mmCIF file of C-alpha atoms in Angstrom:
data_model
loop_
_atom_site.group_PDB
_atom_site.id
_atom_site.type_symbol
_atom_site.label_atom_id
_atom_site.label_comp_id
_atom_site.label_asym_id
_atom_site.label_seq_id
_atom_site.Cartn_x
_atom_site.Cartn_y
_atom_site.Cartn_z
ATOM 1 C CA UNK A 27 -5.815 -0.844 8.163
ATOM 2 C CA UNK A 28 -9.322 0.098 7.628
ATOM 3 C CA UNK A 29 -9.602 3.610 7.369
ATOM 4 C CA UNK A 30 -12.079 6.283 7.574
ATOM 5 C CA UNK A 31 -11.658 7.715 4.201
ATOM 6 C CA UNK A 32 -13.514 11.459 3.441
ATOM 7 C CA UNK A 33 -13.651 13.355 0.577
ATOM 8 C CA UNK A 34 -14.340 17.055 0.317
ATOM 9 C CA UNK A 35 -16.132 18.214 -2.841
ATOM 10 C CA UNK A 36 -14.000 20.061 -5.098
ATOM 11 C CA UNK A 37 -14.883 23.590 -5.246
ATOM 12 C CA UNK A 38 -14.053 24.951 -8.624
ATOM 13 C CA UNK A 39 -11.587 28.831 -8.182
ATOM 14 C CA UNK A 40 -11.356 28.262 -4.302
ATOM 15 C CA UNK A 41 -8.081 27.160 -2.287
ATOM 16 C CA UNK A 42 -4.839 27.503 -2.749
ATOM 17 C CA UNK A 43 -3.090 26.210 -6.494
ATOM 18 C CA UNK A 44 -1.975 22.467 -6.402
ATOM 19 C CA UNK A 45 1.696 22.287 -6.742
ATOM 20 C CA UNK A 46 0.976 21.515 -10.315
ATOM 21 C CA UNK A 47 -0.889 24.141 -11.336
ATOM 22 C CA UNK A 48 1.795 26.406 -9.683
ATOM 23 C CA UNK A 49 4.971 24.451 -11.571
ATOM 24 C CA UNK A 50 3.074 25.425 -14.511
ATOM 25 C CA UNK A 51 1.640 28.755 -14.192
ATOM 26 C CA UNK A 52 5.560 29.431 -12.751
ATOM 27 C CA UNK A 53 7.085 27.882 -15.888
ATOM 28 C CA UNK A 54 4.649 30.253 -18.424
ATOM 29 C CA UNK A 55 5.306 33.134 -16.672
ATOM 30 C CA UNK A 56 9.163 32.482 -16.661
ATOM 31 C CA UNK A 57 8.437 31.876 -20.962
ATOM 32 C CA UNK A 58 6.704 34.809 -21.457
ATOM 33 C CA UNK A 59 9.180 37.597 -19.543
ATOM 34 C CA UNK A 60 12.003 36.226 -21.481
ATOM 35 C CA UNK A 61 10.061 36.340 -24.645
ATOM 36 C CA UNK A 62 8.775 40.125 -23.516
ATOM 37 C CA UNK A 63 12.400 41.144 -22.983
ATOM 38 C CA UNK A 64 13.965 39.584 -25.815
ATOM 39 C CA UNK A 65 11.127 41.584 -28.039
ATOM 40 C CA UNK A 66 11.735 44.533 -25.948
ATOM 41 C CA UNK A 67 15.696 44.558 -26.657
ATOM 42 C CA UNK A 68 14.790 43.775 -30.263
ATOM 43 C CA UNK A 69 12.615 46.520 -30.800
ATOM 44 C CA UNK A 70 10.170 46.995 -33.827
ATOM 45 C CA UNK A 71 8.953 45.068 -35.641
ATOM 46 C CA UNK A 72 7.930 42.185 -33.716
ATOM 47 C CA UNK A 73 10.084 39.047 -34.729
ATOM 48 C CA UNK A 74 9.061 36.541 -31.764
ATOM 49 C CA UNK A 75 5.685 37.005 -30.765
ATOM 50 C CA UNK A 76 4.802 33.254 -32.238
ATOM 51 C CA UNK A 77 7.138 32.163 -28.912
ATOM 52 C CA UNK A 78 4.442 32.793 -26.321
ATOM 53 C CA UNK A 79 1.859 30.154 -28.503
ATOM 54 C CA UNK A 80 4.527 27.930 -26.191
ATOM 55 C CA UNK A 81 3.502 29.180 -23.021
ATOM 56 C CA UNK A 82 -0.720 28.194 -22.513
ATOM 57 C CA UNK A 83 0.533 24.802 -24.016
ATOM 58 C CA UNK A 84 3.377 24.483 -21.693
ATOM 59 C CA UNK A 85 0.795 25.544 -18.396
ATOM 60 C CA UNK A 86 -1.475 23.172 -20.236
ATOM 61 C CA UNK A 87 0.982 19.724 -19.151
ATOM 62 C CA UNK A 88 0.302 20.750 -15.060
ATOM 63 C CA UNK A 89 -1.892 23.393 -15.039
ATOM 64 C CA UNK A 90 -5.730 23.316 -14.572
ATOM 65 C CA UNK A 91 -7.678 24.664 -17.132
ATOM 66 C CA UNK A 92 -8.535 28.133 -15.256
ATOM 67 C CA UNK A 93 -4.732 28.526 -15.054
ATOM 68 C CA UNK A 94 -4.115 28.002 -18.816
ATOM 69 C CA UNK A 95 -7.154 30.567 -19.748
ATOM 70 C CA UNK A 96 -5.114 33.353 -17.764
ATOM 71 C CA UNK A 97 -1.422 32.675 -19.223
ATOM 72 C CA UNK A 98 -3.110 32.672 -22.299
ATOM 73 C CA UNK A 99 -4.942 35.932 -21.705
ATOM 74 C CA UNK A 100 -1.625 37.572 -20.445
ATOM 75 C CA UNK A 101 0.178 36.078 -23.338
ATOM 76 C CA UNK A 102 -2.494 37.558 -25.985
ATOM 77 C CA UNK A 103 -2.571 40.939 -23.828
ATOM 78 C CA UNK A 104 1.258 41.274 -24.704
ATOM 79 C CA UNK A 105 0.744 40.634 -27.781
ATOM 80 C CA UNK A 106 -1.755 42.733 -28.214
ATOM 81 C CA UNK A 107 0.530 45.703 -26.832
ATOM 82 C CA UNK A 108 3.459 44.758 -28.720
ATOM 83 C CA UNK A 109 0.674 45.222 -31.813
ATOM 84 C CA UNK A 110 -0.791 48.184 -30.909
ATOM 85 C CA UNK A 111 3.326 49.351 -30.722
ATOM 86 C CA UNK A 112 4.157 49.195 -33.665
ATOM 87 C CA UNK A 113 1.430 51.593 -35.292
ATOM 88 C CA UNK A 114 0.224 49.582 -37.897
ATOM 89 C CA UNK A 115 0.257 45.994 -36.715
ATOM 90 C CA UNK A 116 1.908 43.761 -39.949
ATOM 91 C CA UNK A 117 -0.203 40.899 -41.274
ATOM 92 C CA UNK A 118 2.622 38.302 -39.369
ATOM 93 C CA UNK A 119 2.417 40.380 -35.903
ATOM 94 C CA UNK A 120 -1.626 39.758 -36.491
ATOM 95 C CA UNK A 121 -1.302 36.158 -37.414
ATOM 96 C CA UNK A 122 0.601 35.361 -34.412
ATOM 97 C CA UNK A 123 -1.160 37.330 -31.893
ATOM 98 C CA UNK A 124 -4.115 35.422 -33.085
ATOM 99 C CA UNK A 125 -2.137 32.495 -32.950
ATOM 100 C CA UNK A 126 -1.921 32.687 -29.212
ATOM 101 C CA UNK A 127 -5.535 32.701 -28.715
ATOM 102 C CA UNK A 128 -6.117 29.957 -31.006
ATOM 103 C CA UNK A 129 -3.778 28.026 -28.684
ATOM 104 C CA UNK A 130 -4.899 29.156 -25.694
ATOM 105 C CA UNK A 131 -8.362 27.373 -26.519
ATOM 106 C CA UNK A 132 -6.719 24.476 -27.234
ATOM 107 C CA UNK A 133 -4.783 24.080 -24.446
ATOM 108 C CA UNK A 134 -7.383 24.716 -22.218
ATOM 109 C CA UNK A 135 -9.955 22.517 -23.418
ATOM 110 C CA UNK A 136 -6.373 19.993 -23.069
ATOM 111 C CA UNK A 137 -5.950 20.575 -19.669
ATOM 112 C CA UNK A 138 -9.611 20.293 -18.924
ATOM 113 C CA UNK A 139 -9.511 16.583 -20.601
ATOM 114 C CA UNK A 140 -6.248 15.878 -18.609
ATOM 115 C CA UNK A 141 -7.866 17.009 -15.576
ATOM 116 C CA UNK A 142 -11.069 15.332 -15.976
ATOM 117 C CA UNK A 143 -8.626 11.807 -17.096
ATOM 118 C CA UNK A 144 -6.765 12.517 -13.755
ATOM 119 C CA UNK A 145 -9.771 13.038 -11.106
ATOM 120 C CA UNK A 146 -11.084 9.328 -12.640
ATOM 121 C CA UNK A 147 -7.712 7.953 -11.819
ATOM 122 C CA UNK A 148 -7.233 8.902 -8.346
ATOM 123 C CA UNK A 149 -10.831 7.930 -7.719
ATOM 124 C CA UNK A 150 -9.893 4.679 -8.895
ATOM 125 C CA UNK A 151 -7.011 4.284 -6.765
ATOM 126 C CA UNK A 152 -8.615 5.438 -3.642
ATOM 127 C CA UNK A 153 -11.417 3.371 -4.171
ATOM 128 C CA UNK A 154 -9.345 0.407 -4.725
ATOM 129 C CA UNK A 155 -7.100 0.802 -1.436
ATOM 130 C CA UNK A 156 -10.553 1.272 -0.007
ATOM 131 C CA UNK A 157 -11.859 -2.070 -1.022
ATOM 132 C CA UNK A 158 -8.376 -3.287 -0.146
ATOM 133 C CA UNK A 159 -8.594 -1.916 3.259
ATOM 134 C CA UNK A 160 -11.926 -3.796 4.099
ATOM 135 C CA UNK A 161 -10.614 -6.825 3.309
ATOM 136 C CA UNK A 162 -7.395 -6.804 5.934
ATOM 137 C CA UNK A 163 -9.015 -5.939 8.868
ATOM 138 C CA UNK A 164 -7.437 -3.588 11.136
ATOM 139 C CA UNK A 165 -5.361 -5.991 13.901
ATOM 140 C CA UNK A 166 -4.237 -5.612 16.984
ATOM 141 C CA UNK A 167 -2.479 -4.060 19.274
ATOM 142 C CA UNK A 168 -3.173 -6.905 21.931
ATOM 143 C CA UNK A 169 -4.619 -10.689 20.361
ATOM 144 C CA UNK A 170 -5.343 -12.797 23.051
ATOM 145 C CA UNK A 171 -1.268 -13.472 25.126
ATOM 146 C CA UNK A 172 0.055 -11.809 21.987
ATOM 147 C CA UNK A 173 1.086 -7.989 20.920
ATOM 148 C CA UNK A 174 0.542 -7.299 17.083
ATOM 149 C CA UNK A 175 1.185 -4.871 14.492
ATOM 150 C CA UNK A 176 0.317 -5.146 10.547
ATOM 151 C CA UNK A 177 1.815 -3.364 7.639
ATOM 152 C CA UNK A 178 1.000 -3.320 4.081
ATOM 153 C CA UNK A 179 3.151 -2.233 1.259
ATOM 154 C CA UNK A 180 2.101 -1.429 -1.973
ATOM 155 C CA UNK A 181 4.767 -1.511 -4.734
ATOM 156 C CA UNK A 182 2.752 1.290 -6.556
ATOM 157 C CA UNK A 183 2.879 4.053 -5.486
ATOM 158 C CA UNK A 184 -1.011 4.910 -7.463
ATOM 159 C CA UNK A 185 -2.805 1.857 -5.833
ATOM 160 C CA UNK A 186 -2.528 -0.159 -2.856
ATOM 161 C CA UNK A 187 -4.334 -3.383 -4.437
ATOM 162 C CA UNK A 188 -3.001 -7.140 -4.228
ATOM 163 C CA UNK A 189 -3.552 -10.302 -3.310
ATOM 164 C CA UNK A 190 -1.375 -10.128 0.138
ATOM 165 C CA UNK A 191 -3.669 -11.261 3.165
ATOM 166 C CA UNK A 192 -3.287 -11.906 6.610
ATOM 167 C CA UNK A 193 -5.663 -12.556 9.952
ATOM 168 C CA UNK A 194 -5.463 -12.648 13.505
ATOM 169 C CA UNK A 195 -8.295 -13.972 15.817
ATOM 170 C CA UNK A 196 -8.428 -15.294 19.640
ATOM 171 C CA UNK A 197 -10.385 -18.297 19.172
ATOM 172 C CA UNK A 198 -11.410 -20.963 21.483
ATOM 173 C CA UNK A 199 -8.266 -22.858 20.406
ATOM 174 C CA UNK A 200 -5.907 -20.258 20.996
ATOM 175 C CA UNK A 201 -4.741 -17.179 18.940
ATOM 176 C CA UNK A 202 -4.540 -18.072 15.269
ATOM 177 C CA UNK A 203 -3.273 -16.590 12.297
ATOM 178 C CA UNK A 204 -2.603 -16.196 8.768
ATOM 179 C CA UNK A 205 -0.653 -14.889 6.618
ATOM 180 C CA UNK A 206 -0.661 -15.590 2.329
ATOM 181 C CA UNK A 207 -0.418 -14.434 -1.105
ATOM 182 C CA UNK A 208 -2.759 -15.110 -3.616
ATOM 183 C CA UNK A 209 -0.836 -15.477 -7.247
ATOM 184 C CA UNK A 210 -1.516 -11.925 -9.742
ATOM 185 C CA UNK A 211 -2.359 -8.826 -8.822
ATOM 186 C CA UNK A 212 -5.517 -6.748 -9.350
ATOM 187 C CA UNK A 213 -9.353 -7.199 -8.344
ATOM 188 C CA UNK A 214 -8.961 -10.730 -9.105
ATOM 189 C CA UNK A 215 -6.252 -11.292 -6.785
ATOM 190 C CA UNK A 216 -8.218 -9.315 -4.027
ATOM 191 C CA UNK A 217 -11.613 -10.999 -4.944
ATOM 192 C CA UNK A 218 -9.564 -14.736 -3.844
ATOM 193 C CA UNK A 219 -8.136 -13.292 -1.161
ATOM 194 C CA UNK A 220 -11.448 -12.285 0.615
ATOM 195 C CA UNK A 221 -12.456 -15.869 0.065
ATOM 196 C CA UNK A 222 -9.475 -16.921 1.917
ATOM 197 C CA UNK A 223 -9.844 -14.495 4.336
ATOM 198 C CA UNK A 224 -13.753 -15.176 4.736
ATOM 199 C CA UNK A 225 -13.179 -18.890 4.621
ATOM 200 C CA UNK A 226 -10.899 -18.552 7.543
ATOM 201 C CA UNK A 227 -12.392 -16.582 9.639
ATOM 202 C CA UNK A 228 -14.978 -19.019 10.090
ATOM 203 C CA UNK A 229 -13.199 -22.202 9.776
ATOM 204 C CA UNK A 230 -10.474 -20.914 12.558
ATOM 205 C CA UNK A 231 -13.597 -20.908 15.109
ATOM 206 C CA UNK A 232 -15.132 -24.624 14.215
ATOM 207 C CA UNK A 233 -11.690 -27.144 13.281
ATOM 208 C CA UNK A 234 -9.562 -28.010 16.325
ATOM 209 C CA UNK A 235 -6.937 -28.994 14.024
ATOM 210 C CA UNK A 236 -4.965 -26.430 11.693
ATOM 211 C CA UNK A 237 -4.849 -29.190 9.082
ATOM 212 C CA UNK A 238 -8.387 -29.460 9.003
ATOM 213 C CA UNK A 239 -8.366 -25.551 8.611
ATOM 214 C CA UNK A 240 -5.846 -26.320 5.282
ATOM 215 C CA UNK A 241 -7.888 -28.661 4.086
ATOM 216 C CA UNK A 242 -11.516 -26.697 4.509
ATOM 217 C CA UNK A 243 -9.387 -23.674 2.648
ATOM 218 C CA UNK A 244 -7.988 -25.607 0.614
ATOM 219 C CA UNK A 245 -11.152 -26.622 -1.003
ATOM 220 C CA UNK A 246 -12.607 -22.957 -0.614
ATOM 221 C CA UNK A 247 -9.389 -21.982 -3.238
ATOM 222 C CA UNK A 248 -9.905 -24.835 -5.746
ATOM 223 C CA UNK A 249 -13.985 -23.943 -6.377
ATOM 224 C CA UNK A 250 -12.977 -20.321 -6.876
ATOM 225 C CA UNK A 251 -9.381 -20.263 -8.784
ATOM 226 C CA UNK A 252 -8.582 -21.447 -12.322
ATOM 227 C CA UNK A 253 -5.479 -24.431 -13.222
ATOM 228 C CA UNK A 254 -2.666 -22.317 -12.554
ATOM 229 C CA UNK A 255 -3.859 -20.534 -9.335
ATOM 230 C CA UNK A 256 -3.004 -20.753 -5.814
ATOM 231 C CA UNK A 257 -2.336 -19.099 -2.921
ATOM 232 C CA UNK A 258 0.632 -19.406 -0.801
ATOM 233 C CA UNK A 259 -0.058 -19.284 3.302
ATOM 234 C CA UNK A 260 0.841 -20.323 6.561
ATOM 235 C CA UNK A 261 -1.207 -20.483 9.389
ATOM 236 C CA UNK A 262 -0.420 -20.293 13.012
ATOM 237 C CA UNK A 263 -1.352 -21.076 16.225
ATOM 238 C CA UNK A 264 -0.569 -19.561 19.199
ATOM 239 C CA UNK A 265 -2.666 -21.878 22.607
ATOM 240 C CA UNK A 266 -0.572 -21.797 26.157
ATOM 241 C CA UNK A 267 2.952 -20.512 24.868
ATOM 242 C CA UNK A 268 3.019 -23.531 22.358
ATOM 243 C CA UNK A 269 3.555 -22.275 19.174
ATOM 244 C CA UNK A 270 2.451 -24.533 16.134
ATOM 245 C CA UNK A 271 2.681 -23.902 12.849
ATOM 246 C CA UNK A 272 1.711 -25.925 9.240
ATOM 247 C CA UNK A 273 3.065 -23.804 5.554
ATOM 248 C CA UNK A 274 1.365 -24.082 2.660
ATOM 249 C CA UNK A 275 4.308 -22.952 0.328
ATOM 250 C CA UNK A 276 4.878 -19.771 1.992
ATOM 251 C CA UNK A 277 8.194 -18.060 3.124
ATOM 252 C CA UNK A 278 9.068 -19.457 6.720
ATOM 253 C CA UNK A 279 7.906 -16.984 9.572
ATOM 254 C CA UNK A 280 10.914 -15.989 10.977
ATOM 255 C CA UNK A 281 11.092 -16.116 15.341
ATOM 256 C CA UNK A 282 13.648 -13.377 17.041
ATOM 257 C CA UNK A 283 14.829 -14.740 20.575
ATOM 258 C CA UNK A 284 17.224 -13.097 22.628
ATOM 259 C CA UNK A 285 18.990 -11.440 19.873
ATOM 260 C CA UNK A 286 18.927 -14.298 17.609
ATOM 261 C CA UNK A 287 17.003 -15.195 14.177
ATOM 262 C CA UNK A 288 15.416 -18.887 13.405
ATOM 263 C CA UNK A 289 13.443 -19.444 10.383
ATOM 264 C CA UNK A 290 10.877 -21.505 11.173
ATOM 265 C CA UNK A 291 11.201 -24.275 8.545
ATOM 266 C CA UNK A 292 7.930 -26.758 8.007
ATOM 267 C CA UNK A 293 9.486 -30.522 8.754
ATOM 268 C CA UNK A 294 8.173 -31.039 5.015
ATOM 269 C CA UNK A 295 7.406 -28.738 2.295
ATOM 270 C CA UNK A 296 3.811 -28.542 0.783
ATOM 271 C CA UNK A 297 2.348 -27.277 -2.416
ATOM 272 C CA UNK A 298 0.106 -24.023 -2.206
ATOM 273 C CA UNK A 299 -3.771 -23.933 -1.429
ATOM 274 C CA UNK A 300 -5.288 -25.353 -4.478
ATOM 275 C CA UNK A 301 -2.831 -27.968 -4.904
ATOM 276 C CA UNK A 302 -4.520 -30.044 -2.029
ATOM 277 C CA UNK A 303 -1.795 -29.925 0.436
ATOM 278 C CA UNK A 304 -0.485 -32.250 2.883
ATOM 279 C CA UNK A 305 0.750 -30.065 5.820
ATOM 280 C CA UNK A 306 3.082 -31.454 8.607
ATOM 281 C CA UNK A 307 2.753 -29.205 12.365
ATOM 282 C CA UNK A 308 6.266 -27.665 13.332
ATOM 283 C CA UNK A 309 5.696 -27.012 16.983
ATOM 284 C CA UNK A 310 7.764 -24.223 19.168
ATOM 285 C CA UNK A 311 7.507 -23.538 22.975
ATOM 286 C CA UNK A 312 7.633 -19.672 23.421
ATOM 287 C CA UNK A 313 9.251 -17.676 25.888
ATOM 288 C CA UNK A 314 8.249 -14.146 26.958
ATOM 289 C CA UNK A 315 9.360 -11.444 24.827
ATOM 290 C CA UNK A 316 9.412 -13.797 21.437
ATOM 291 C CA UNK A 317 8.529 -12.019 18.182
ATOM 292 C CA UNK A 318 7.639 -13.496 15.082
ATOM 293 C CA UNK A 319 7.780 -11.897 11.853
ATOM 294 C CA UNK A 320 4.820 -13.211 9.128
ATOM 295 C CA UNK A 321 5.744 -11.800 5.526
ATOM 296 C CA UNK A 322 5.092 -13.026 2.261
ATOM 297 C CA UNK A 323 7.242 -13.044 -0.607
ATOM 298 C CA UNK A 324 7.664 -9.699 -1.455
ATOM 299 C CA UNK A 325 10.075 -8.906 1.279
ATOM 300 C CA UNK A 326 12.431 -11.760 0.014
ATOM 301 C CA UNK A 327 12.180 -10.716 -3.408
ATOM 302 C CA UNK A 328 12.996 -6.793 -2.532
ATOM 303 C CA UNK A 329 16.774 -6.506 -4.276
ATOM 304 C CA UNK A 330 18.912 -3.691 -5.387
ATOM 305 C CA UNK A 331 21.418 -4.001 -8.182
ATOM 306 C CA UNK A 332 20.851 -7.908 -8.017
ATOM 307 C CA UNK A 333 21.491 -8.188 -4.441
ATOM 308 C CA UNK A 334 18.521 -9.056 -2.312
ATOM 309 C CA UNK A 335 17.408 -7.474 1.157
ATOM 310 C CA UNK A 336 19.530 -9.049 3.843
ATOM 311 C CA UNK A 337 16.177 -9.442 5.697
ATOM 312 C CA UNK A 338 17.659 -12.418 8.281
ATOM 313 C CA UNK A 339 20.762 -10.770 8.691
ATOM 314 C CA UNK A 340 19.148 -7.244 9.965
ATOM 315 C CA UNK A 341 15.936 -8.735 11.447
ATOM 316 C CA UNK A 342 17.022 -8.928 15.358
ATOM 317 C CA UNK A 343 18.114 -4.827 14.673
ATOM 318 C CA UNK A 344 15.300 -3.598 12.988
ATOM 319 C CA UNK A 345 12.518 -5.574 15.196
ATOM 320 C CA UNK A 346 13.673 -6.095 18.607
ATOM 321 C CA UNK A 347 13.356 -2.892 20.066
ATOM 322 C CA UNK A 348 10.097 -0.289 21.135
ATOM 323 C CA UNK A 349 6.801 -1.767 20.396
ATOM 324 C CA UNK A 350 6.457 -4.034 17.272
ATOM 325 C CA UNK A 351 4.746 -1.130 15.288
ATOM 326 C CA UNK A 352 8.229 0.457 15.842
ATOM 327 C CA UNK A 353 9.759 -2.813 14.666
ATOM 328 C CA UNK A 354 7.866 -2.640 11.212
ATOM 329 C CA UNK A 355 8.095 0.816 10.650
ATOM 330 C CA UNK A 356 12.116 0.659 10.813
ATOM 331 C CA UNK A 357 11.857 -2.553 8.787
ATOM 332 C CA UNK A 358 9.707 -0.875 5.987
ATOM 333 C CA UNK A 359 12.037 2.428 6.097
ATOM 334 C CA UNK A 360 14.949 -0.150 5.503
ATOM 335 C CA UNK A 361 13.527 -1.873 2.949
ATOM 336 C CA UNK A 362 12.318 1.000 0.832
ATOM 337 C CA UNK A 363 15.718 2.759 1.212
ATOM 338 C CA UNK A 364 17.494 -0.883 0.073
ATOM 339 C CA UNK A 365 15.596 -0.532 -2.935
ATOM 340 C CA UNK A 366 15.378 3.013 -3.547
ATOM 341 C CA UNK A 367 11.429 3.244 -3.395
ATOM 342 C CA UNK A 368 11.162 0.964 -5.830
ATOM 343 C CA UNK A 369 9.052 -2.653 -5.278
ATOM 344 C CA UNK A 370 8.702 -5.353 -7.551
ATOM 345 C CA UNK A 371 5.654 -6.472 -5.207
ATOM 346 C CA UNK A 372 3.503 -5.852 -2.653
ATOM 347 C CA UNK A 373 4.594 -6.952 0.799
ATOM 348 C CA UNK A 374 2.440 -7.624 3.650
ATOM 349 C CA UNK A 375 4.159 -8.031 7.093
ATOM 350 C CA UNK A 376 2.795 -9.101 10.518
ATOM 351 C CA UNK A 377 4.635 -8.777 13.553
ATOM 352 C CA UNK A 378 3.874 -10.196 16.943
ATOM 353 C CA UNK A 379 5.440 -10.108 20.052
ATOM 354 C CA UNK A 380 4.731 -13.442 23.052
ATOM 355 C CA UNK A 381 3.857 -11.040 26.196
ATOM 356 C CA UNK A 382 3.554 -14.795 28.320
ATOM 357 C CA UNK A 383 0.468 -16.584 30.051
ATOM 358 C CA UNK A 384 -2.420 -14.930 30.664
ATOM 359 C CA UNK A 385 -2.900 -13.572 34.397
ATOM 360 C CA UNK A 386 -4.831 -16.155 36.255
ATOM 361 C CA UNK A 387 -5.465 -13.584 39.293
ATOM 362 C CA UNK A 388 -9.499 -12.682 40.308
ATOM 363 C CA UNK A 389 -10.636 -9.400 39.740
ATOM 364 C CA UNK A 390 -11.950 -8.210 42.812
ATOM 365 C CA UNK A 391 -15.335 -8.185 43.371
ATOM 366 C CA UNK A 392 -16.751 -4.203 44.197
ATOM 367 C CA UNK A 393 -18.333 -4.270 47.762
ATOM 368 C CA UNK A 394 -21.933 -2.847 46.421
ATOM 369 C CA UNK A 395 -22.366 -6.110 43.601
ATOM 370 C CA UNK A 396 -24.897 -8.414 44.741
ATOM 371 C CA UNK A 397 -23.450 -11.063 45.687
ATOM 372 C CA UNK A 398 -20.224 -9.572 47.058
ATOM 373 C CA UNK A 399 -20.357 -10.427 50.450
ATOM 374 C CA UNK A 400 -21.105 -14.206 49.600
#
């Protein structure tokens, strides 16, 4: 998921008009014909010259500021010409022509504000999905005997930033993983989960034991959380088609074999890291062509009009054909058409996919190595 993320310095009356600027330069233009003919049809004197004070004001709402400057200068020009008209110019045709530059300034110096408010936002936001980025590590698309594909889903659609984490790493004891969800939302919930994260990916390469790995992370999550903190997980591991598997109060991975869909229940529930949990193994033998979907709570939370995402029920169909990165893609376009685009939380989803042992066969050995003809 890490990206390489470049910026190109804004360069101030060069490029095309954002779709903004051109809703809004559209939408004062539109104001000020009608307003022209209406004063046209009227004739003299000028009754609705105040009108266009509307239009800089409405280009200021989507407009930059250079676009407000010239509806406002067209809007003054026609006033001016409706003034010059009329062979005498009345005190009220005066006043409101003035009116319009008075406005003008104002809206301007708005839409410079807005602007200015806006460009701080989305520098926000990309930073943050930056900073989320280099924290889940890009994965895949072959771990160890395993394919696998990652997918993050923000619920907003201004920030990807949570506490949703996951891992995969071929270690010495197999292929292990881990998915989890650290409890809020923010920089808080990001800073926890890159001690998880960091915790684990060193942890994974010294304990032989994934209940040694709980208990090391376990600790890492009570020195850094307050009383009502946690973070839900389950961690994985994947040695010689033997699939084990201890959950920390996380949703159940779900397996997909041969058209059917097992939740992977623990044989005993345990509380979350921080509550110092007691983990028992559940323990699978795999079979080529396996998948196993990770996902934390988010997916099973995703509802529309009360009724939640039939996630177990359309698994098998959504995930068992192409490549699992074609799996999660038609699971997220599912899910974000279930709700209509619109997340309660973030949802990170892992998918993997048992290719079978390792090939045991020698590489041959080139005819010009040293050693070759030994």
């Amino acid at each position: 998921m890490l990206s390489d993320v470049r910026t190109q310095p804004f360069q101030p009356g060069r490029g095309p008009l954002s779709p903004g600027s051109r809703a809004g330069l559209g939408a004062a233009l539109a104001l000020l014909a009608i307003v022209a003919a209406v004063e046209m049809a009227d004739g003299r004197p000028a009754h609705y010259l105040a009108l266009m004070v509307v239009a800089p004001l409405l280009a200021a709402a989507l407009a930059s500021w250079r676009v407000v400057l010239a509806v406002g200068g067209l809007a003054t020009a026609i006033g001016i010409g409706f003034a010059v008209a009329e062979r005498g110019s009345p005190l009220v045709t005066v006043v409101n022509v003035t009116a319009v530059g008075v406005a003008t300034a104002i809206a301007a110096a708005t839409a410079a504000i807005r602007q200015r408010q806006a460009d701080r936002i989305a520098e926000l936001s990309r930073l943050a999905s930056v900073a989320q980025q280099a924290v889940l590590r890009p994965l895949g698309p072959q771990v160890g005997t395993l394919a696998v594909a990652a997918r993050y889903i923000s619920s907003t659609a201004t920030a990807e930033i949570g506490g949703d984490l996951y891992e995969v790493m071929d270690t010495p004891y197999g292929v292990r993983m881990i998915i989890g969800d650290v409890r809020g939302k923010g920089l808080d919930a990001v800073r926890l989960a890159s001690i998880v994260l960091g915790s684990y990916r060193h942890v994974a390469y010294e304990r032989a034991d994934l209940r040694a790995v709980v208990t090391d992370l376990d600790r890492a999550v009570a020195r850094n959380v307050g009383d009502e903190d946690f973070v839900t997980a389950a961690l994985i591991e994947e040695r010689g088609g033997t699939l084990t598997i201890v959950n920390c109060g996380h949703p159940s991975p779900l397996l997909l074999r041969r058209g059917a869909v097992i939740p992977l229940e623990p044989p005993a529930p345990a509380p979350p890291l921080g509550f110092m949990p007691v983990v028992r193994p559940r323990v699978e033998r795999l079979e080529p062509g396996d998948r196993l979907l990770l996902f934390t709570d988010g997916l099973g939370e995703a509802r529309r009009d009360g009724e939640f995402f039939p996630t177990a029920d359309r698994a098998w169909r959504l995930l068992g054909h192409g490549t699992v990165a074609d799996g999660l893609a038609s699971l997220e376009t599912a899910l974000v058409e279930w709700v209509h685009g619109r997340l309660d939380d973030d949802i990170a989803l892992v998918l993997m996919e048992y290719v079978g042992p390792r090939s045991t066969t020698a590489t041959p050995v080139p005819s010009w190595e040293v050693g070759a003809a030994d």
